[in-house]
XYZ file of C-alpha atoms in Angstrom:
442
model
C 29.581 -5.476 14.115
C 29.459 -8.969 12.518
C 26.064 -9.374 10.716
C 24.657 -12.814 11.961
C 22.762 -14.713 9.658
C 19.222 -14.987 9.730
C 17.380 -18.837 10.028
C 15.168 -19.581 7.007
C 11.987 -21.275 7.960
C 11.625 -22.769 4.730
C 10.186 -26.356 4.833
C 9.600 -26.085 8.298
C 6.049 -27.608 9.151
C 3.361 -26.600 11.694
C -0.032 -28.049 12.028
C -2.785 -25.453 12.531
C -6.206 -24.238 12.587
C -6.979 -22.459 9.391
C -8.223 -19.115 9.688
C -10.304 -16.547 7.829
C -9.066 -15.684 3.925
C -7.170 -13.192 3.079
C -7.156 -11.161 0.237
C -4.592 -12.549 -1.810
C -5.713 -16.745 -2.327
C -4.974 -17.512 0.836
C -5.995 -18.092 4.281
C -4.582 -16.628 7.752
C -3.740 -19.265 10.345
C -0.902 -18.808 13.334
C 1.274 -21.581 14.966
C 0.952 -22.399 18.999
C 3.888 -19.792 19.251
C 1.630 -17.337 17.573
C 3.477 -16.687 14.249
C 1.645 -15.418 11.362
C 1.181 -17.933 8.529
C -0.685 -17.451 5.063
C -1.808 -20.592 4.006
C -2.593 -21.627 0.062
C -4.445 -24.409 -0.833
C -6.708 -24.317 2.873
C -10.089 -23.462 3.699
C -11.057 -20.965 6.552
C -12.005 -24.204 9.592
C -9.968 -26.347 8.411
C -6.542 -28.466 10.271
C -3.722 -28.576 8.205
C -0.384 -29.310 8.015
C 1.341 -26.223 6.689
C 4.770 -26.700 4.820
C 6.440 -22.993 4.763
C 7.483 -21.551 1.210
C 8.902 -18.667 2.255
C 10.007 -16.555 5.267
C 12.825 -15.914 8.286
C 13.174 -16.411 11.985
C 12.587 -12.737 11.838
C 9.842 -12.492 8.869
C 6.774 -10.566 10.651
C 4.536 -13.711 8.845
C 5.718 -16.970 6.962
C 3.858 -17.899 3.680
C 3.057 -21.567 3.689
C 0.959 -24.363 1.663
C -1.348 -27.119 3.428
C 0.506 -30.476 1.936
C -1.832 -32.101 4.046
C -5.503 -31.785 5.025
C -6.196 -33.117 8.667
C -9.465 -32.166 9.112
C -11.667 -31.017 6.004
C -14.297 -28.363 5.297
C -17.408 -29.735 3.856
C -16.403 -26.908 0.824
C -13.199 -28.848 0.046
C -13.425 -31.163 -3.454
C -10.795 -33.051 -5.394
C -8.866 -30.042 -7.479
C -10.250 -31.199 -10.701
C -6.875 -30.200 -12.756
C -3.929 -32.036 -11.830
C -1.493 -29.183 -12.007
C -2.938 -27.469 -9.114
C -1.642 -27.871 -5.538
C 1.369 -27.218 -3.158
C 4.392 -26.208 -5.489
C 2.458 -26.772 -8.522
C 1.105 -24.153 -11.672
C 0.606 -21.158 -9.227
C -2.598 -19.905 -11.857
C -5.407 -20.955 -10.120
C -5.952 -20.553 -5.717
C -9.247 -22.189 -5.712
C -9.440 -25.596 -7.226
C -9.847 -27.628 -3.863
C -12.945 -25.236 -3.008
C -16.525 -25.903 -4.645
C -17.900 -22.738 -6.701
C -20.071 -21.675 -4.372
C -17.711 -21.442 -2.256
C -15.536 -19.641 -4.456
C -17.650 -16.859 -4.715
C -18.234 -16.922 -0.914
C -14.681 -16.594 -0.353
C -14.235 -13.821 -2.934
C -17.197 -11.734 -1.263
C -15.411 -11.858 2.632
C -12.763 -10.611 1.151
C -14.625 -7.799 -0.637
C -16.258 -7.156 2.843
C -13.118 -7.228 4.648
C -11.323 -4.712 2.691
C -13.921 -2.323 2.271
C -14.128 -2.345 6.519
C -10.773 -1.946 7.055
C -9.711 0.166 4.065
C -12.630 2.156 3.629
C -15.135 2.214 6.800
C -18.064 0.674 4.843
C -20.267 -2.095 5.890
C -21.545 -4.309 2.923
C -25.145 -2.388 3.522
C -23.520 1.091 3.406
C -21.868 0.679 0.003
C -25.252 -1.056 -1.403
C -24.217 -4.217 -1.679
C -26.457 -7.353 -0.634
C -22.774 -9.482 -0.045
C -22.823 -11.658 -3.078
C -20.577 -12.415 -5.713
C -22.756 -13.338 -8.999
C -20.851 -15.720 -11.077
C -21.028 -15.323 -15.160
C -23.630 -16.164 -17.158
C -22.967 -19.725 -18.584
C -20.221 -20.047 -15.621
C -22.911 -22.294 -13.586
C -21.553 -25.930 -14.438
C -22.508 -29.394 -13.451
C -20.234 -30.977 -10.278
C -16.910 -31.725 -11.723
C -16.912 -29.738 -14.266
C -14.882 -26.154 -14.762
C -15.951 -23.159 -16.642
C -13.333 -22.446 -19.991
C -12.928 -18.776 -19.330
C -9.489 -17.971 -20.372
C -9.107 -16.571 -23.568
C -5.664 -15.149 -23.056
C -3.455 -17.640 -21.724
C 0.486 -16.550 -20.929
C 2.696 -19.796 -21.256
C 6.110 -19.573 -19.278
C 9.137 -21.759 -21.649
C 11.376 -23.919 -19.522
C 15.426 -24.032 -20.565
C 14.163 -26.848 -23.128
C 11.375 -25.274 -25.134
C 8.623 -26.961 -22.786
C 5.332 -24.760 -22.559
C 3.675 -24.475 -19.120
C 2.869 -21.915 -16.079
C 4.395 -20.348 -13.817
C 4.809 -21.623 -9.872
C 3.170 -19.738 -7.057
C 5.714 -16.454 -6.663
C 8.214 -18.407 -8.689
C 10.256 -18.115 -12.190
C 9.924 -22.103 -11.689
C 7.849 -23.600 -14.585
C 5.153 -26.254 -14.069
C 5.180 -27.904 -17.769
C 1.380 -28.670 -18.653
C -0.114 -30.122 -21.244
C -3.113 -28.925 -21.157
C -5.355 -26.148 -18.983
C -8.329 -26.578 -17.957
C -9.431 -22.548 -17.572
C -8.471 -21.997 -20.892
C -11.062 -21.417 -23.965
C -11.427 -23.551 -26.304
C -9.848 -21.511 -28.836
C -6.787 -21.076 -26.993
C -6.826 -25.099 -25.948
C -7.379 -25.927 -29.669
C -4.104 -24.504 -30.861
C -2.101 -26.802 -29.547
C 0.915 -24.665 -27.587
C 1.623 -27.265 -24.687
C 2.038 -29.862 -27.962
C 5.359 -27.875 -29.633
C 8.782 -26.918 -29.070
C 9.640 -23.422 -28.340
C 12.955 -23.433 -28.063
C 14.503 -19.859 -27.607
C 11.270 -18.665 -26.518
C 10.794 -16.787 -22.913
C 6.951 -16.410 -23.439
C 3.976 -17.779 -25.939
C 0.886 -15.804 -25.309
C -2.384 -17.140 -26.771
C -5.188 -14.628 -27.506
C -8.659 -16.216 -28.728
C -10.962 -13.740 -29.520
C -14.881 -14.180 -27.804
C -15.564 -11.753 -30.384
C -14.692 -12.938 -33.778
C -12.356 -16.212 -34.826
C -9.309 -14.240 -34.801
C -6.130 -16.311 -33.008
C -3.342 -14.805 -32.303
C 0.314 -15.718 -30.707
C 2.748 -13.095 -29.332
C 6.325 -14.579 -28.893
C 8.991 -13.589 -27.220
C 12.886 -14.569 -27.854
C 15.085 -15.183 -24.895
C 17.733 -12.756 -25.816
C 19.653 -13.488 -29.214
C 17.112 -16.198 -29.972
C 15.643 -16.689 -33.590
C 11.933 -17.096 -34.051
C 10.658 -20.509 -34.631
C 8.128 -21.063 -37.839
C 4.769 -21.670 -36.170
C 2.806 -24.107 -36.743
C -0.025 -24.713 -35.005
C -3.541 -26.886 -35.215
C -5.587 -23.385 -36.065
C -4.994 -20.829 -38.325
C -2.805 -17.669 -36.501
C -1.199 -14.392 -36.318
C 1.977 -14.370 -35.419
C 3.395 -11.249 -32.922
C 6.822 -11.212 -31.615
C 7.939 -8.781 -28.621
C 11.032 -6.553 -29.219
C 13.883 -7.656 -26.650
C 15.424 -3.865 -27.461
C 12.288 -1.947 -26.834
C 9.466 -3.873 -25.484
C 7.405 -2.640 -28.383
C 5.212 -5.552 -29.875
C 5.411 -6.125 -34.044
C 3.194 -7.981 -36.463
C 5.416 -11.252 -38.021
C 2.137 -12.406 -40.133
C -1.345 -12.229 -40.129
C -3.446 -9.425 -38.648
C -1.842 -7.167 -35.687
C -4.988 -7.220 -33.675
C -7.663 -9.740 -32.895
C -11.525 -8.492 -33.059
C -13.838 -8.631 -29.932
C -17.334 -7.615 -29.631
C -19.593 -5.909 -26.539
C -22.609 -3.668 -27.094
C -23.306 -4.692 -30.145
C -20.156 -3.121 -31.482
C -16.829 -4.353 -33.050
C -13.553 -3.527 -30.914
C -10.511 -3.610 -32.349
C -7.520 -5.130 -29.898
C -4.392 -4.501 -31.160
C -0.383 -5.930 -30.492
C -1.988 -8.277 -27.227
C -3.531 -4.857 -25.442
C -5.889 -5.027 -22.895
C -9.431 -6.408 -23.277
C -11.208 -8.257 -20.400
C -9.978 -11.912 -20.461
C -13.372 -14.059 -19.761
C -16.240 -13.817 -22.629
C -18.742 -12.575 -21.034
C -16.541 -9.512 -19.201
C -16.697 -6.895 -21.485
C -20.674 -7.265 -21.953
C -21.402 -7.607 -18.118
C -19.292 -4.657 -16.611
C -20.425 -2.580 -19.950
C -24.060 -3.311 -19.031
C -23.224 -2.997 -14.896
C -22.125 0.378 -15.227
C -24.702 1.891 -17.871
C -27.401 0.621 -15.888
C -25.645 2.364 -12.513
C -24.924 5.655 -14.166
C -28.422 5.955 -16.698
C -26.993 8.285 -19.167
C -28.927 10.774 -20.343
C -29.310 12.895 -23.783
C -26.911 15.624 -23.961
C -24.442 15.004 -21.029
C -20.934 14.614 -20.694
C -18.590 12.134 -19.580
C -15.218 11.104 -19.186
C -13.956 7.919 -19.439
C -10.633 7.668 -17.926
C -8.081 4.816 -18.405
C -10.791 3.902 -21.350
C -8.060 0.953 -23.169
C -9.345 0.684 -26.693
C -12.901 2.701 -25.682
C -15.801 0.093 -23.954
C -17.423 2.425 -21.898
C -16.231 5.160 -23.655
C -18.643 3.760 -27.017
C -21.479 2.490 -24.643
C -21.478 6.309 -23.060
C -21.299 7.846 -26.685
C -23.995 5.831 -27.973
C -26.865 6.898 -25.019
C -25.303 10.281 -24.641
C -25.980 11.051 -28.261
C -25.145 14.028 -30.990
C -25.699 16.534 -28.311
C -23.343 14.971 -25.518
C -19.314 14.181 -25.118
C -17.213 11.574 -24.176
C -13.482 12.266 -23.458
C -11.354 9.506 -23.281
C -7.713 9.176 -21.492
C -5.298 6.255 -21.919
C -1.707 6.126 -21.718
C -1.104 3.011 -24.354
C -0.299 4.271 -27.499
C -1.696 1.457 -29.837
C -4.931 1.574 -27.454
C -5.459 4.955 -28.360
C -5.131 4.345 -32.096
C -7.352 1.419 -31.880
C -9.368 3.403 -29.545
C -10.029 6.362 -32.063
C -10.338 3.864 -35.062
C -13.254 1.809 -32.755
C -15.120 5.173 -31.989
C -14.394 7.135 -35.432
C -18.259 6.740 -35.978
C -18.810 9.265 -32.930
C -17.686 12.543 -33.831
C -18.535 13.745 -30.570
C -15.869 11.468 -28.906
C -12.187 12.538 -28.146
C -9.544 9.878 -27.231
C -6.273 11.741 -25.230
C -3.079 9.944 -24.825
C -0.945 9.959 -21.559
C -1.506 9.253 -17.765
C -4.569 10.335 -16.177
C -3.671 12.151 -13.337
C -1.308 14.124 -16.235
C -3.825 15.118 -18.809
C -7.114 15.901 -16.908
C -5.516 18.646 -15.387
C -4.358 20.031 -19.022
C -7.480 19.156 -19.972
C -9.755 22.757 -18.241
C -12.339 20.927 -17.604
C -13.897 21.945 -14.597
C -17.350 20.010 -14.419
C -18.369 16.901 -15.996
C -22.306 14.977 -16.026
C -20.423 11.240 -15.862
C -17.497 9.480 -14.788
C -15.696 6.089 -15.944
C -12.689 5.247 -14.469
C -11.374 1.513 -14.781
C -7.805 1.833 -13.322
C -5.199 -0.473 -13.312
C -4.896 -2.747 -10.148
C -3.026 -0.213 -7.920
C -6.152 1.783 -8.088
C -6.594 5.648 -9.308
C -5.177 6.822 -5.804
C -5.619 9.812 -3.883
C -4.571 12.857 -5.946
C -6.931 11.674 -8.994
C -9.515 10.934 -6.733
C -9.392 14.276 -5.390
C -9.573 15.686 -8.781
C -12.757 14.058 -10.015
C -14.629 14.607 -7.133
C -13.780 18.572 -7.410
C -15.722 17.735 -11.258
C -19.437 17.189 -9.706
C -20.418 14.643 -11.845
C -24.150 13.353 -10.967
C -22.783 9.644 -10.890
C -18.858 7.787 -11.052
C -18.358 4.469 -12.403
C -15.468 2.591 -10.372
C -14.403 -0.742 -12.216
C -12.079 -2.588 -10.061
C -10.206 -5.574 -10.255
C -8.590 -5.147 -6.867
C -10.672 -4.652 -3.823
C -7.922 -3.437 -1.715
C -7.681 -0.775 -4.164
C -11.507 0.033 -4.452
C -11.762 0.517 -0.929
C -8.861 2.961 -0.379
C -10.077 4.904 -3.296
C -13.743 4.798 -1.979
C -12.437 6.170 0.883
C -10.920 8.699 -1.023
C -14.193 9.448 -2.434
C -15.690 10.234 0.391
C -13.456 12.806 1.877
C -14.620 14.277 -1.627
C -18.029 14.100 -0.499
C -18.896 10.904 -2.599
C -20.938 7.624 -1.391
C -21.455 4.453 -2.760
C -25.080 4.233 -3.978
C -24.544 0.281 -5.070
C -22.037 -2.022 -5.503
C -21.835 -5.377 -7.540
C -18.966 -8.045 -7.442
C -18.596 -10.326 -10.459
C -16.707 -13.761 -10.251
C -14.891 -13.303 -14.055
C -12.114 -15.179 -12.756
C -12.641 -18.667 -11.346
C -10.593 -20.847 -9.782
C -8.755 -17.910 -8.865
C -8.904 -15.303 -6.085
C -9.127 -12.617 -8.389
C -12.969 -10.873 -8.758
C -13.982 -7.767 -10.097
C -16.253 -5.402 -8.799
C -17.887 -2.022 -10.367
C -19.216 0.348 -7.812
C -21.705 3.935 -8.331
C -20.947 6.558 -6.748
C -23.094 9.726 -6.243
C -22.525 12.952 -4.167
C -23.429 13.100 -0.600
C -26.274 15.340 -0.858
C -26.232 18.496 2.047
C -29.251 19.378 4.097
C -30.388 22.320 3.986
């Protein structure tokens, strides 16, 4: 049989009544024909004109951007950077809506995916519905908070800094962004040529003045000499094995949290807003109260947080175990914690070492997994541990809410949850929930 080609929609227009969000920066809306579209840069009660970006005559939905607002909601504003929009820098979902209703946004999707994925009502997983914003986050009109303090800039064919289009290789060229610290804005990337390059990430430690860039060459490509406004360490990215290598200057930048020095080494993970590390730290010490003596694991622990918060209340008497699969987060993780003898840092996957690990019942539980979540067969495994309280740091509620779930066939509930807006302008949110066993009658 002859395969007969399917219609693209793309550029096809439909004008619609905007839906609820979704979780993803976007909102649901359907044509008079009853298709499916997800709609960026719309408001839930809104009418639009929706271009589509992607999809077939036989896609089950289309994905689509509003190029043109017919009827407004009263949370709509001027996007304040003019790089955002239909086909524009895909970094940021939210710069049409007002902060408020940002977070509002962010918390129906929180709700929604804990219904649907997990069963729980906002008042069942203790949670009063709100998403708190940062501390110092709360701006006058107009103006936008300068979270980012690792910025990832995509290099055009012509050695042109910018960001990345919405589901696109496409580069928007910037010259400036407005989410960005100002120790990432005042080294001057958008200014210079990086021919060659592929990538130029800027790091600007919250913790310390440390600046860093980590380069990587478009295959065969020679470094450039970097020069930028602020002194800088220079990192390049091997194109034959990934790994990441110093060029100059220090390999890792220096961040702070709990009164505490981390060290961050080659670009690894460390929360990207300032006032992360300290709020989730403080979020999930005051939901688990650890006491003298205890024991606790702190899985997926990058270069030890939680892992140096639990050692510190836990004390002489308790023990902290932490897993991480990074290599260079486990060195930097041991060096961070080397005052703690009663402290262990594992390397490999999680759901690879517990098991080798014997333990068979724990006081505590950390687990901050990547965004796919811990999933089932981990989940399982902790809740066969007993601990008196779990820590769940998410950055993904779809995630949290199938591993809640998970939880709960363990015999887990969610004493309280909290959802933190560490991400504005975007649809991203993170959320740290306590868990606690379901306690039997007699």
């Amino acid at each position: 049989m002859q395969n007969v080609p399917v219609a693209s929609l793309v550029g096809e227009e439909y004008e619609v009544e905007v839906g609820p969000v979704a979780h993803g920066g976007h909102c649901i809306a359907r044509t008079e024909a009853g298709r499916v579209l997800f709609v960026r840069h719309a408001l839930p009660g809104e009418r639009v004109r929706a271009r589509v970006t992607e999809g077939e005559e036989t896609s089950r939905f289309l994905r689509a951007d509003a190029v043109e607002i017919l009827d407004p909601s009263k949370d709509r504003i001027e996007a304040p950077c003019p790089f955002a929009g239909p086909g524009k820098c895909g970094g940021c979902d939210w710069q049409h809506a007002k902060p408020g209703a940002q977070r509002r946004l962010k918390g129906e999707v929180i709700a929604e995916q804990l219904q649907r994925l997990a069963g729980l009502t906002p008042e069942e997983a203790g949670w009063d519905g709100t998403v708190l914003p940062a501390e110092g986050d709360k701006l006058p009109a107009g103006e936008i908070p300068k979270w980012r303090t690792r910025v990832q800039y995509a290099v055009d064919a012509e050695g042109h800094a910018g960001l990345r289009k919405h589901r696109s290789h496409e580069v928007e060229v910037i010259d400036h962004c407005m989410i960005a610290a100002e120790g990432v804005s005042e080294l001057g990337i958008e200014k210079r040529d990086w021919e060659g390059m592929a990538s130029v990430e800027a790091i600007a430690a919250s913790g310390s003045h440390d600046r860093q860039v980590i380069l990587t060459p478009r295959p065969g490509a020679r470094l450039p000499l970097v020069e930028l406004d602020k002194p800088v360490s220079v990192l390049r990215v091997d194109e034959k094995d990934g790994g990441v290598h110093r060029v100059h200057g220090r390999a890792f930048v220096r961040e702070r949290a709990d009164d505490r020095t981390y060290r961050v080494g080659n670009g690894g993970f460390w929360q990207v807003h300032p006032k992360a590390a300290q709020t989730l730290m403080l979020a999930v010490m005051q939901g688990l109260t650890p006491r003298k003596g205890e024991t606790a694991l702190d899985l997926y622990c990058g270069v030890g947080l939680f892992a140096g918060a639990l050692a510190d209340r836990v004390g002489d008497q308790g023990a902290v175990l932490g897993i991480e699969s990074g290599k260079r987060a486990v060195e930097d993780a041991r060096h961070n914690l080397a005052g703690f003898p009663r402290v262990r840092i594992e390397q490999g996957k999680v759901e690879s070492v517990l098991p080798r690990t014997g333990i068979t019942e724990v006081d505590l539980i950390v687990l901050d997994p990547p965004r796919a979540g811990a999933g089932k067969q981990t989940v399982q495994h902790l809740a066969a541990l007993g601990a008196r309280r779990i820590a769940y740091v998410a950055c993904d509620p779809a995630a949290l809410a199938r591993d809640l779930g998970y939880f709960r066939e363990g015999g887990y509930r969610v004493r309280t949850l909290r959802a933190f807006d560490l991400f504005p302008m975007t649809h991203h949110v993170e959320c740290v929930a306590i868990l606690e066993p379901v306690k039997m009658d007699a």
